[in-house]
Amino acid sequence: TATPATVTVTGAAGKIAYSLLFRLASGLVFGPGTPVRLRLLDIPSAVVAAEGVAMEIEDCALPLVESIEITDDVDTAFDGAKAAFLVGARPRGKGMERADLLTANGAIFREQGRAINAHAADDVRVVVVGNPANTNAYIAHRHAPDVPAGRFTALMRLDHNRALSQLATRLGAPVADLDGVVVWGNHSATQFPDVSYLTRRGEPVTSGLDEEWLADTFIPRVANRGAEIISVRGSSSAASAAGAAVDQMRDWVHGTSGEGWTTVALPSEGQYGTVPGVVTGLPCRSRGAQWEVVEGLAIGDFQRARIDASVAELVSERDAVHGLGLAD
Ligand code: NAI
């Protein structure tokens, strides 16, 4: 068997982790030949609950689980980590202003960025799930100067998967036949799920998606799906978020197939008129276990305005974070 992979999950006692950990333990990211050493990080008041989750993982008697360690210490949590899922974040409490939320999360992701820089494996891959995910990834990356920028990503795969699924239903096509979707910008209501390059079995999709449906139904539905899930299910997306996080890390490690691509939020190098350094949803392929931004796509006026609006929101979050001294 291969060398075991150390995988760190923060927010280990939370809802998303409860779906994520079992998938990781089943080998869905590194494959059936690679044992995993799970590191579960949560805050002191939640460590006992995280121990309960670990007991359940034990009770699955999964052959790939080499060890499970539960801790409230960030330095221990990231020691030797090859994959890090930063799920735990401070939720917006009653009466909390945006600056309070950014300050609380800034402190968390600054510490975790520092600990990843100091202790993680050289080839660590980070997926930030906790919101505001793009800006939290930005903060963590700013505090991990020795880790290449492309190793810090935020999760927009859930938005991507939501878009794919809506399109498959609309077109009456299997999800597997569709490619070329991208969700630009921020994991927020300003995100731009874009079908401009959509293909079905490799052929451009030229009918079945009228502009009115795209603008009035598809885009708002995908962008507001998180709120829709909360109102219908009575609880926020958890299994779908965990599934998307697994998809992102698995594709990163094993590669995306053929010329297909997916959406990853990563520090921009200014592609498509986005702002360098800002963690932005972009079309990406994984080659040689690294994300590469797909280049050369044509951008029309409608796309330009939508991309710019979402990037402007990311820039304002970045500026707020710097204003609070969280990323300097
Ligand atoms: P949850 O509230 O069930 O669990 C969060 C866990 O994080 C709790 O156990 C809490 O104690 C822990 N935590 C808080 N601060 C921590 C710290 N400093 N270190 C380690 N652990 C810490 O929340 P849930 O449902 O699991 O969601 C987690 C995050 O994921 C939220 O921020 C949510 O908004 C975000 N999310 C992101 C999505 C995306 O697509 N990017 C989709 C769905 C949720």
mmCIF file of C-alpha atoms and ligand atoms in Angstrom:
data_model
loop_
_atom_site.group_PDB
_atom_site.id
_atom_site.type_symbol
_atom_site.label_atom_id
_atom_site.label_comp_id
_atom_site.label_asym_id
_atom_site.label_seq_id
_atom_site.Cartn_x
_atom_site.Cartn_y
_atom_site.Cartn_z
ATOM 1 C CA THR A 1 0.000 0.000 0.000
ATOM 2 C CA ALA A 2 0.918 3.647 -0.526
ATOM 3 C CA THR A 3 2.236 5.950 2.181
ATOM 4 C CA PRO A 4 -0.663 7.125 4.373
ATOM 5 C CA ALA A 5 -2.005 10.626 3.664
ATOM 6 C CA THR A 6 -2.527 12.972 6.578
ATOM 7 C CA VAL A 7 -5.812 14.822 6.110
ATOM 8 C CA THR A 8 -6.880 17.686 8.358
ATOM 9 C CA VAL A 9 -10.504 18.720 8.755
ATOM 10 C CA THR A 10 -11.373 21.795 10.799
ATOM 11 C CA GLY A 11 -14.839 22.307 12.217
ATOM 12 C CA ALA A 12 -14.786 18.561 12.784
ATOM 13 C CA ALA A 13 -17.825 18.540 15.078
ATOM 14 C CA GLY A 14 -19.960 20.462 12.585
ATOM 15 C CA LYS A 15 -22.543 19.462 10.013
ATOM 16 C CA ILE A 16 -20.375 19.486 6.881
ATOM 17 C CA ALA A 17 -17.578 17.557 8.581
ATOM 18 C CA TYR A 18 -20.114 14.906 9.553
ATOM 19 C CA SER A 19 -20.562 14.131 5.863
ATOM 20 C CA LEU A 20 -17.024 14.892 4.778
ATOM 21 C CA LEU A 21 -15.087 12.741 7.237
ATOM 22 C CA PHE A 22 -16.807 9.503 6.291
ATOM 23 C CA ARG A 23 -16.148 10.080 2.596
ATOM 24 C CA LEU A 24 -12.493 10.812 3.272
ATOM 25 C CA ALA A 25 -12.294 7.735 5.443
ATOM 26 C CA SER A 26 -13.744 5.657 2.596
ATOM 27 C CA GLY A 27 -10.907 6.668 0.265
ATOM 28 C CA LEU A 28 -12.867 8.958 -2.022
ATOM 29 C CA VAL A 29 -10.035 11.494 -2.352
ATOM 30 C CA PHE A 30 -6.779 9.586 -2.368
ATOM 31 C CA GLY A 31 -8.155 6.331 -3.684
ATOM 32 C CA PRO A 32 -8.618 2.827 -2.350
ATOM 33 C CA GLY A 33 -4.867 2.162 -2.076
ATOM 34 C CA THR A 34 -3.998 5.027 0.258
ATOM 35 C CA PRO A 35 -4.623 4.823 4.005
ATOM 36 C CA VAL A 36 -5.556 8.075 5.728
ATOM 37 C CA ARG A 37 -4.526 9.611 9.008
ATOM 38 C CA LEU A 38 -7.381 11.877 10.007
ATOM 39 C CA ARG A 39 -6.744 15.008 12.056
ATOM 40 C CA LEU A 40 -9.856 16.594 13.489
ATOM 41 C CA LEU A 41 -9.632 20.194 14.693
ATOM 42 C CA ASP A 42 -12.347 22.018 16.553
ATOM 43 C CA ILE A 43 -12.596 24.583 19.331
ATOM 44 C CA PRO A 44 -12.271 23.358 22.946
ATOM 45 C CA SER A 45 -16.023 23.390 23.610
ATOM 46 C CA ALA A 46 -16.630 21.133 20.591
ATOM 47 C CA VAL A 47 -13.783 18.648 21.082
ATOM 48 C CA VAL A 48 -15.963 16.172 22.955
ATOM 49 C CA ALA A 49 -18.517 16.192 20.137
ATOM 50 C CA ALA A 50 -15.659 15.654 17.647
ATOM 51 C CA GLU A 51 -14.634 12.640 19.727
ATOM 52 C CA GLY A 52 -18.137 11.297 19.218
ATOM 53 C CA VAL A 53 -17.718 11.628 15.447
ATOM 54 C CA ALA A 54 -14.382 9.828 15.679
ATOM 55 C CA MET A 55 -16.102 7.002 17.595
ATOM 56 C CA GLU A 56 -18.562 6.630 14.744
ATOM 57 C CA ILE A 57 -15.752 6.539 12.186
ATOM 58 C CA GLU A 58 -14.170 3.770 14.261
ATOM 59 C CA ASP A 59 -17.464 1.924 14.276
ATOM 60 C CA CYS A 60 -17.473 1.837 10.471
ATOM 61 C CA ALA A 61 -14.376 -0.398 10.678
ATOM 62 C CA LEU A 62 -13.036 1.212 7.518
ATOM 63 C CA PRO A 63 -9.870 -0.487 6.340
ATOM 64 C CA LEU A 64 -8.216 2.738 5.115
ATOM 65 C CA VAL A 65 -8.360 4.610 8.420
ATOM 66 C CA GLU A 66 -4.930 4.335 9.962
ATOM 67 C CA SER A 67 -5.496 6.792 12.804
ATOM 68 C CA ILE A 68 -7.811 9.523 14.039
ATOM 69 C CA GLU A 69 -6.473 12.354 16.160
ATOM 70 C CA ILE A 70 -8.726 14.978 17.730
ATOM 71 C CA THR A 71 -7.285 18.268 18.847
ATOM 72 C CA ASP A 72 -8.025 21.903 19.584
ATOM 73 C CA ASP A 73 -4.429 22.901 18.840
ATOM 74 C CA VAL A 74 -3.834 24.273 15.320
ATOM 75 C CA ASP A 75 -0.153 23.389 15.235
ATOM 76 C CA THR A 76 -0.893 19.741 16.024
ATOM 77 C CA ALA A 77 -3.814 19.693 13.598
ATOM 78 C CA PHE A 78 -1.780 20.641 10.527
ATOM 79 C CA ASP A 79 1.399 18.737 11.326
ATOM 80 C CA GLY A 80 2.338 16.877 8.143
ATOM 81 C CA ALA A 81 -1.011 17.598 6.454
ATOM 82 C CA LYS A 82 -1.164 16.730 2.745
ATOM 83 C CA ALA A 83 -4.775 17.807 2.434
ATOM 84 C CA ALA A 84 -6.511 20.403 4.586
ATOM 85 C CA PHE A 85 -10.210 21.127 4.554
ATOM 86 C CA LEU A 86 -10.823 24.385 6.409
ATOM 87 C CA VAL A 87 -14.483 23.981 7.209
ATOM 88 C CA GLY A 88 -14.821 25.518 10.664
ATOM 89 C CA ALA A 89 -15.653 29.208 10.676
ATOM 90 C CA ARG A 90 -17.451 31.687 12.835
ATOM 91 C CA PRO A 91 -21.088 31.972 11.724
ATOM 92 C CA ARG A 92 -22.703 35.375 11.519
ATOM 93 C CA GLY A 93 -24.367 35.877 14.892
ATOM 94 C CA LYS A 94 -27.359 38.069 15.673
ATOM 95 C CA GLY A 95 -26.557 41.745 15.300
ATOM 96 C CA MET A 96 -23.062 40.987 14.040
ATOM 97 C CA GLU A 97 -21.732 43.533 11.543
ATOM 98 C CA ARG A 98 -19.693 42.504 8.523
ATOM 99 C CA ALA A 99 -16.551 43.889 10.150
ATOM 100 C CA ASP A 100 -17.188 41.749 13.271
ATOM 101 C CA LEU A 101 -17.591 38.668 11.080
ATOM 102 C CA LEU A 102 -14.426 39.421 9.128
ATOM 103 C CA THR A 103 -12.527 40.094 12.349
ATOM 104 C CA ALA A 104 -13.627 36.802 13.933
ATOM 105 C CA ASN A 105 -12.849 34.785 10.826
ATOM 106 C CA GLY A 106 -9.716 36.754 10.093
ATOM 107 C CA ALA A 107 -8.286 35.652 13.413
ATOM 108 C CA ILE A 108 -9.149 31.998 12.716
ATOM 109 C CA PHE A 109 -7.734 31.893 9.188
ATOM 110 C CA ARG A 110 -4.648 33.909 10.064
ATOM 111 C CA GLU A 111 -3.758 31.348 12.734
ATOM 112 C CA GLN A 112 -4.497 28.425 10.456
ATOM 113 C CA GLY A 113 -2.486 29.927 7.579
ATOM 114 C CA ARG A 114 0.440 30.389 9.940
ATOM 115 C CA ALA A 115 0.168 26.825 11.224
ATOM 116 C CA ILE A 116 -0.070 25.399 7.686
ATOM 117 C CA ASN A 117 3.006 27.379 6.700
ATOM 118 C CA ALA A 118 4.926 26.074 9.696
ATOM 119 C CA HIS A 119 3.810 22.439 9.885
ATOM 120 C CA ALA A 120 2.010 21.105 6.799
ATOM 121 C CA ALA A 121 3.617 18.830 4.189
ATOM 122 C CA ASP A 122 5.483 20.591 1.355
ATOM 123 C CA ASP A 123 2.788 19.577 -1.113
ATOM 124 C CA VAL A 124 -0.165 20.555 1.100
ATOM 125 C CA ARG A 125 -3.428 21.284 -0.715
ATOM 126 C CA VAL A 126 -5.950 23.523 1.012
ATOM 127 C CA VAL A 127 -9.684 23.793 0.341
ATOM 128 C CA VAL A 128 -11.400 26.524 2.343
ATOM 129 C CA VAL A 129 -15.092 25.819 2.871
ATOM 130 C CA GLY A 130 -15.928 28.082 5.841
ATOM 131 C CA ASN A 131 -17.510 31.366 4.819
ATOM 132 C CA PRO A 132 -16.731 33.916 3.554
ATOM 133 C CA ALA A 133 -14.725 31.187 1.816
ATOM 134 C CA ASN A 134 -12.864 33.217 -0.826
ATOM 135 C CA THR A 135 -11.734 35.872 1.609
ATOM 136 C CA ASN A 136 -10.900 33.362 4.326
ATOM 137 C CA ALA A 137 -8.653 31.588 1.799
ATOM 138 C CA TYR A 138 -7.097 34.938 0.928
ATOM 139 C CA ILE A 139 -6.314 35.606 4.602
ATOM 140 C CA ALA A 140 -4.876 32.118 5.196
ATOM 141 C CA HIS A 141 -2.697 32.395 2.114
ATOM 142 C CA ARG A 142 -1.372 35.796 3.194
ATOM 143 C CA HIS A 143 -0.111 34.146 6.387
ATOM 144 C CA ALA A 144 1.526 31.210 4.618
ATOM 145 C CA PRO A 145 4.264 32.889 2.571
ATOM 146 C CA ASP A 146 6.207 29.663 1.983
ATOM 147 C CA VAL A 147 3.253 27.839 0.451
ATOM 148 C CA PRO A 148 2.754 28.513 -3.289
ATOM 149 C CA ALA A 149 -0.359 30.613 -3.966
ATOM 150 C CA GLY A 150 -2.009 27.910 -6.074
ATOM 151 C CA ARG A 151 -2.156 25.601 -3.050
ATOM 152 C CA PHE A 152 -4.793 27.760 -1.362
ATOM 153 C CA THR A 153 -8.229 27.327 -2.881
ATOM 154 C CA ALA A 154 -11.754 28.114 -1.781
ATOM 155 C CA LEU A 155 -14.781 25.969 -2.506
ATOM 156 C CA MET A 156 -16.935 27.040 -5.451
ATOM 157 C CA ARG A 157 -17.402 23.499 -6.663
ATOM 158 C CA LEU A 158 -20.758 23.369 -4.903
ATOM 159 C CA ASP A 159 -21.932 26.332 -6.979
ATOM 160 C CA HIS A 160 -20.511 24.609 -10.053
ATOM 161 C CA ASN A 161 -22.303 21.347 -9.255
ATOM 162 C CA ARG A 162 -25.543 23.201 -8.571
ATOM 163 C CA ALA A 163 -25.269 24.882 -11.974
ATOM 164 C CA LEU A 164 -24.531 21.589 -13.737
ATOM 165 C CA SER A 165 -27.472 19.880 -12.132
ATOM 166 C CA GLN A 166 -29.905 22.694 -13.032
ATOM 167 C CA LEU A 167 -28.679 22.602 -16.647
ATOM 168 C CA ALA A 168 -28.943 18.831 -16.865
ATOM 169 C CA THR A 169 -32.550 19.006 -15.700
ATOM 170 C CA ARG A 170 -33.398 21.835 -18.078
ATOM 171 C CA LEU A 171 -31.836 20.094 -21.073
ATOM 172 C CA GLY A 172 -32.959 16.604 -20.133
ATOM 173 C CA ALA A 173 -29.312 15.544 -20.375
ATOM 174 C CA PRO A 174 -27.263 13.347 -18.063
ATOM 175 C CA VAL A 175 -24.882 15.462 -15.956
ATOM 176 C CA ALA A 176 -21.974 13.425 -17.327
ATOM 177 C CA ASP A 177 -22.700 14.666 -20.879
ATOM 178 C CA LEU A 178 -22.270 18.336 -19.941
ATOM 179 C CA ASP A 179 -19.033 20.305 -19.715
ATOM 180 C CA GLY A 180 -17.786 23.871 -19.965
ATOM 181 C CA VAL A 181 -19.657 25.417 -17.025
ATOM 182 C CA VAL A 182 -17.843 27.999 -14.941
ATOM 183 C CA VAL A 183 -18.894 30.032 -11.913
ATOM 184 C CA TRP A 184 -16.918 33.256 -11.860
ATOM 185 C CA GLY A 185 -16.208 35.458 -8.866
ATOM 186 C CA ASN A 186 -17.258 35.093 -5.264
ATOM 187 C CA HIS A 187 -19.072 32.289 -3.427
ATOM 188 C CA SER A 188 -21.905 34.700 -2.678
ATOM 189 C CA ALA A 189 -25.050 36.050 -4.275
ATOM 190 C CA THR A 190 -22.918 38.022 -6.780
ATOM 191 C CA GLN A 191 -21.405 34.856 -8.288
ATOM 192 C CA PHE A 192 -21.847 34.416 -12.036
ATOM 193 C CA PRO A 193 -22.712 30.889 -13.163
ATOM 194 C CA ASP A 194 -21.873 31.070 -16.870
ATOM 195 C CA VAL A 195 -23.079 28.756 -19.644
ATOM 196 C CA SER A 196 -21.326 30.557 -22.532
ATOM 197 C CA TYR A 197 -19.035 27.595 -23.232
ATOM 198 C CA LEU A 198 -21.446 24.823 -22.374
ATOM 199 C CA THR A 199 -21.063 21.621 -24.366
ATOM 200 C CA ARG A 200 -23.117 18.439 -24.472
ATOM 201 C CA ARG A 201 -21.048 15.404 -25.490
ATOM 202 C CA GLY A 202 -18.451 17.845 -26.815
ATOM 203 C CA GLU A 203 -20.878 19.826 -29.000
ATOM 204 C CA PRO A 204 -21.812 23.446 -28.165
ATOM 205 C CA VAL A 205 -25.312 23.735 -26.710
ATOM 206 C CA THR A 206 -27.184 26.088 -29.023
ATOM 207 C CA SER A 207 -30.798 25.505 -28.041
ATOM 208 C CA GLY A 208 -32.890 24.843 -24.980
ATOM 209 C CA LEU A 209 -31.449 27.645 -22.847
ATOM 210 C CA ASP A 210 -33.074 30.962 -23.685
ATOM 211 C CA GLU A 211 -31.691 34.204 -22.333
ATOM 212 C CA GLU A 212 -34.741 34.940 -20.247
ATOM 213 C CA TRP A 213 -34.502 31.605 -18.410
ATOM 214 C CA LEU A 214 -30.781 32.086 -17.887
ATOM 215 C CA ALA A 215 -31.072 35.612 -16.482
ATOM 216 C CA ASP A 216 -34.299 35.281 -14.505
ATOM 217 C CA THR A 217 -34.225 31.689 -13.299
ATOM 218 C CA PHE A 218 -30.904 29.916 -13.713
ATOM 219 C CA ILE A 219 -28.449 32.527 -12.426
ATOM 220 C CA PRO A 220 -30.484 33.601 -9.360
ATOM 221 C CA ARG A 221 -31.433 30.009 -8.583
ATOM 222 C CA VAL A 222 -27.822 28.823 -8.505
ATOM 223 C CA ALA A 223 -26.596 31.934 -6.677
ATOM 224 C CA ASN A 224 -29.322 31.656 -4.024
ATOM 225 C CA ARG A 225 -29.460 27.880 -3.756
ATOM 226 C CA GLY A 226 -27.897 27.905 -0.295
ATOM 227 C CA ALA A 227 -30.757 30.057 1.020
ATOM 228 C CA GLU A 228 -33.297 27.864 -0.800
ATOM 229 C CA ILE A 229 -31.895 24.748 0.869
ATOM 230 C CA ILE A 230 -32.117 26.405 4.284
ATOM 231 C CA SER A 231 -35.749 27.401 3.728
ATOM 232 C CA VAL A 232 -36.816 23.977 2.460
ATOM 233 C CA ARG A 233 -34.636 21.665 4.507
ATOM 234 C CA GLY A 234 -34.559 23.773 7.636
ATOM 235 C CA SER A 235 -30.779 23.462 7.798
ATOM 236 C CA SER A 236 -27.902 24.606 5.611
ATOM 237 C CA SER A 237 -26.322 22.524 2.836
ATOM 238 C CA ALA A 238 -24.041 19.949 4.368
ATOM 239 C CA ALA A 239 -23.814 16.685 2.397
ATOM 240 C CA SER A 240 -23.712 18.572 -0.920
ATOM 241 C CA ALA A 241 -20.986 20.880 0.398
ATOM 242 C CA ALA A 242 -18.983 17.892 1.638
ATOM 243 C CA GLY A 243 -19.460 16.141 -1.706
ATOM 244 C CA ALA A 244 -18.208 19.209 -3.569
ATOM 245 C CA ALA A 245 -15.175 19.524 -1.285
ATOM 246 C CA VAL A 246 -14.317 15.884 -2.006
ATOM 247 C CA ASP A 247 -14.791 16.468 -5.760
ATOM 248 C CA GLN A 248 -12.433 19.422 -5.667
ATOM 249 C CA MET A 249 -9.673 17.680 -3.736
ATOM 250 C CA ARG A 250 -10.008 14.428 -5.719
ATOM 251 C CA ASP A 251 -9.770 16.223 -9.067
ATOM 252 C CA TRP A 252 -6.829 18.233 -7.777
ATOM 253 C CA VAL A 253 -4.917 15.120 -6.747
ATOM 254 C CA HIS A 254 -5.931 12.829 -9.634
ATOM 255 C CA GLY A 255 -6.571 15.356 -12.456
ATOM 256 C CA THR A 256 -9.628 16.470 -14.383
ATOM 257 C CA SER A 257 -10.524 14.341 -17.372
ATOM 258 C CA GLY A 258 -9.533 15.268 -20.941
ATOM 259 C CA GLU A 259 -10.101 18.856 -21.954
ATOM 260 C CA GLY A 260 -12.914 19.218 -19.454
ATOM 261 C CA TRP A 261 -12.729 21.757 -16.693
ATOM 262 C CA THR A 262 -14.322 22.674 -13.407
ATOM 263 C CA THR A 263 -14.613 25.768 -11.219
ATOM 264 C CA VAL A 264 -12.005 26.467 -8.562
ATOM 265 C CA ALA A 265 -11.569 29.654 -6.553
ATOM 266 C CA LEU A 266 -7.865 30.365 -6.283
ATOM 267 C CA PRO A 267 -5.592 33.401 -6.060
ATOM 268 C CA SER A 268 -5.997 35.074 -9.444
ATOM 269 C CA GLU A 269 -3.034 35.999 -11.598
ATOM 270 C CA GLY A 270 -5.240 38.568 -13.302
ATOM 271 C CA GLN A 271 -6.767 36.175 -15.841
ATOM 272 C CA TYR A 272 -9.907 37.415 -17.591
ATOM 273 C CA GLY A 273 -9.557 40.893 -16.136
ATOM 274 C CA THR A 274 -9.833 39.675 -12.543
ATOM 275 C CA VAL A 275 -7.724 41.225 -9.804
ATOM 276 C CA PRO A 276 -4.373 39.572 -9.017
ATOM 277 C CA GLY A 277 -4.116 37.972 -5.601
ATOM 278 C CA VAL A 278 -7.857 37.927 -4.986
ATOM 279 C CA VAL A 279 -9.292 34.406 -4.562
ATOM 280 C CA THR A 280 -11.684 34.196 -7.506
ATOM 281 C CA GLY A 281 -13.787 31.473 -9.125
ATOM 282 C CA LEU A 282 -12.133 30.610 -12.463
ATOM 283 C CA PRO A 283 -12.320 27.760 -15.015
ATOM 284 C CA CYS A 284 -9.571 25.300 -14.089
ATOM 285 C CA ARG A 285 -8.090 21.988 -15.186
ATOM 286 C CA SER A 286 -5.918 19.869 -12.959
ATOM 287 C CA ARG A 287 -2.729 18.675 -14.656
ATOM 288 C CA GLY A 288 0.148 17.024 -12.834
ATOM 289 C CA ALA A 289 -1.798 17.542 -9.604
ATOM 290 C CA GLN A 290 -1.806 21.337 -10.041
ATOM 291 C CA TRP A 291 -4.643 23.657 -10.991
ATOM 292 C CA GLU A 292 -4.210 25.486 -14.293
ATOM 293 C CA VAL A 293 -6.577 28.253 -15.276
ATOM 294 C CA VAL A 294 -8.119 27.570 -18.692
ATOM 295 C CA GLU A 295 -6.944 30.389 -20.974
ATOM 296 C CA GLY A 296 -8.288 32.011 -24.093
ATOM 297 C CA LEU A 297 -12.058 31.965 -23.546
ATOM 298 C CA ALA A 298 -13.866 34.860 -25.228
ATOM 299 C CA ILE A 299 -15.710 37.183 -22.831
ATOM 300 C CA GLY A 300 -18.740 39.177 -24.046
ATOM 301 C CA ASP A 301 -20.222 42.364 -22.578
ATOM 302 C CA PHE A 302 -22.849 40.574 -20.488
ATOM 303 C CA GLN A 303 -20.200 38.317 -18.981
ATOM 304 C CA ARG A 304 -17.811 41.230 -18.413
ATOM 305 C CA ALA A 305 -20.333 43.170 -16.334
ATOM 306 C CA ARG A 306 -21.233 40.129 -14.200
ATOM 307 C CA ILE A 307 -17.633 39.092 -13.619
ATOM 308 C CA ASP A 308 -16.610 42.640 -12.755
ATOM 309 C CA ALA A 309 -19.452 43.010 -10.244
ATOM 310 C CA SER A 310 -18.498 39.858 -8.347
ATOM 311 C CA VAL A 311 -14.784 40.667 -8.430
ATOM 312 C CA ALA A 312 -15.590 44.166 -7.112
ATOM 313 C CA GLU A 313 -17.239 42.528 -4.094
ATOM 314 C CA LEU A 314 -14.143 40.378 -3.528
ATOM 315 C CA VAL A 315 -11.944 43.464 -3.731
ATOM 316 C CA SER A 316 -14.077 45.233 -1.144
ATOM 317 C CA GLU A 317 -13.783 42.206 1.183
ATOM 318 C CA ARG A 318 -10.018 42.185 0.619
ATOM 319 C CA ASP A 319 -9.803 45.899 1.377
ATOM 320 C CA ALA A 320 -11.899 45.471 4.523
ATOM 321 C CA VAL A 321 -9.594 42.684 5.699
ATOM 322 C CA HIS A 322 -6.520 44.846 5.129
ATOM 323 C CA GLY A 323 -8.291 47.773 6.813
ATOM 324 C CA LEU A 324 -8.731 45.586 9.896
ATOM 325 C CA GLY A 325 -5.047 44.623 9.802
ATOM 326 C CA LEU A 326 -5.852 40.932 9.236
ATOM 327 C CA ALA A 327 -3.794 40.270 6.141
ATOM 328 C CA ASP A 328 -0.683 42.438 6.485
HETATM 329 P P1 NAI B 1 -21.459 24.065 11.757
HETATM 330 O O1 NAI B 1 -21.814 25.274 12.555
HETATM 331 O O2 NAI B 1 -22.317 22.858 11.809
HETATM 332 O O3 NAI B 1 -19.988 23.603 12.157
HETATM 333 C C1 NAI B 1 -18.921 24.476 12.244
HETATM 334 C C2 NAI B 1 -17.901 23.867 13.173
HETATM 335 O O4 NAI B 1 -16.734 24.682 13.126
HETATM 336 C C3 NAI B 1 -18.350 23.813 14.627
HETATM 337 O O5 NAI B 1 -18.114 22.517 15.166
HETATM 338 C C4 NAI B 1 -17.475 24.857 15.299
HETATM 339 O O6 NAI B 1 -17.192 24.555 16.666
HETATM 340 C C5 NAI B 1 -16.230 24.772 14.426
HETATM 341 N N1 NAI B 1 -15.308 25.908 14.547
HETATM 342 C C6 NAI B 1 -15.589 27.211 14.768
HETATM 343 N N2 NAI B 1 -14.460 27.914 14.894
HETATM 344 C C7 NAI B 1 -13.448 27.056 14.712
HETATM 345 C C8 NAI B 1 -12.020 27.180 14.734
HETATM 346 N N3 NAI B 1 -11.447 28.360 14.989
HETATM 347 N N4 NAI B 1 -11.277 26.081 14.514
HETATM 348 C C9 NAI B 1 -11.853 24.887 14.288
HETATM 349 N N5 NAI B 1 -13.177 24.696 14.295
HETATM 350 C C10 NAI B 1 -13.970 25.764 14.484
HETATM 351 O O7 NAI B 1 -21.289 24.596 10.249
HETATM 352 P P2 NAI B 1 -21.296 23.756 8.897
HETATM 353 O O8 NAI B 1 -22.685 23.585 8.434
HETATM 354 O O9 NAI B 1 -20.426 22.558 9.044
HETATM 355 O O10 NAI B 1 -20.615 24.832 7.913
HETATM 356 C C11 NAI B 1 -19.266 25.207 8.092
HETATM 357 C C12 NAI B 1 -18.937 26.400 7.212
HETATM 358 O O11 NAI B 1 -19.078 26.083 5.835
HETATM 359 C C13 NAI B 1 -19.820 27.621 7.447
HETATM 360 O O12 NAI B 1 -18.981 28.773 7.450
HETATM 361 C C14 NAI B 1 -20.701 27.648 6.213
HETATM 362 O O13 NAI B 1 -21.153 28.959 5.920
HETATM 363 C C15 NAI B 1 -19.747 27.142 5.172
HETATM 364 N N6 NAI B 1 -20.349 26.624 3.941
HETATM 365 C C16 NAI B 1 -19.666 26.825 2.767
HETATM 366 C C17 NAI B 1 -20.131 26.328 1.572
HETATM 367 C C18 NAI B 1 -19.369 26.553 0.298
HETATM 368 O O14 NAI B 1 -19.855 26.145 -0.750
HETATM 369 N N7 NAI B 1 -18.207 27.184 0.293
HETATM 370 C C19 NAI B 1 -21.397 25.592 1.516
HETATM 371 C C20 NAI B 1 -22.023 25.381 2.793
HETATM 372 C C21 NAI B 1 -21.513 25.902 3.957
#
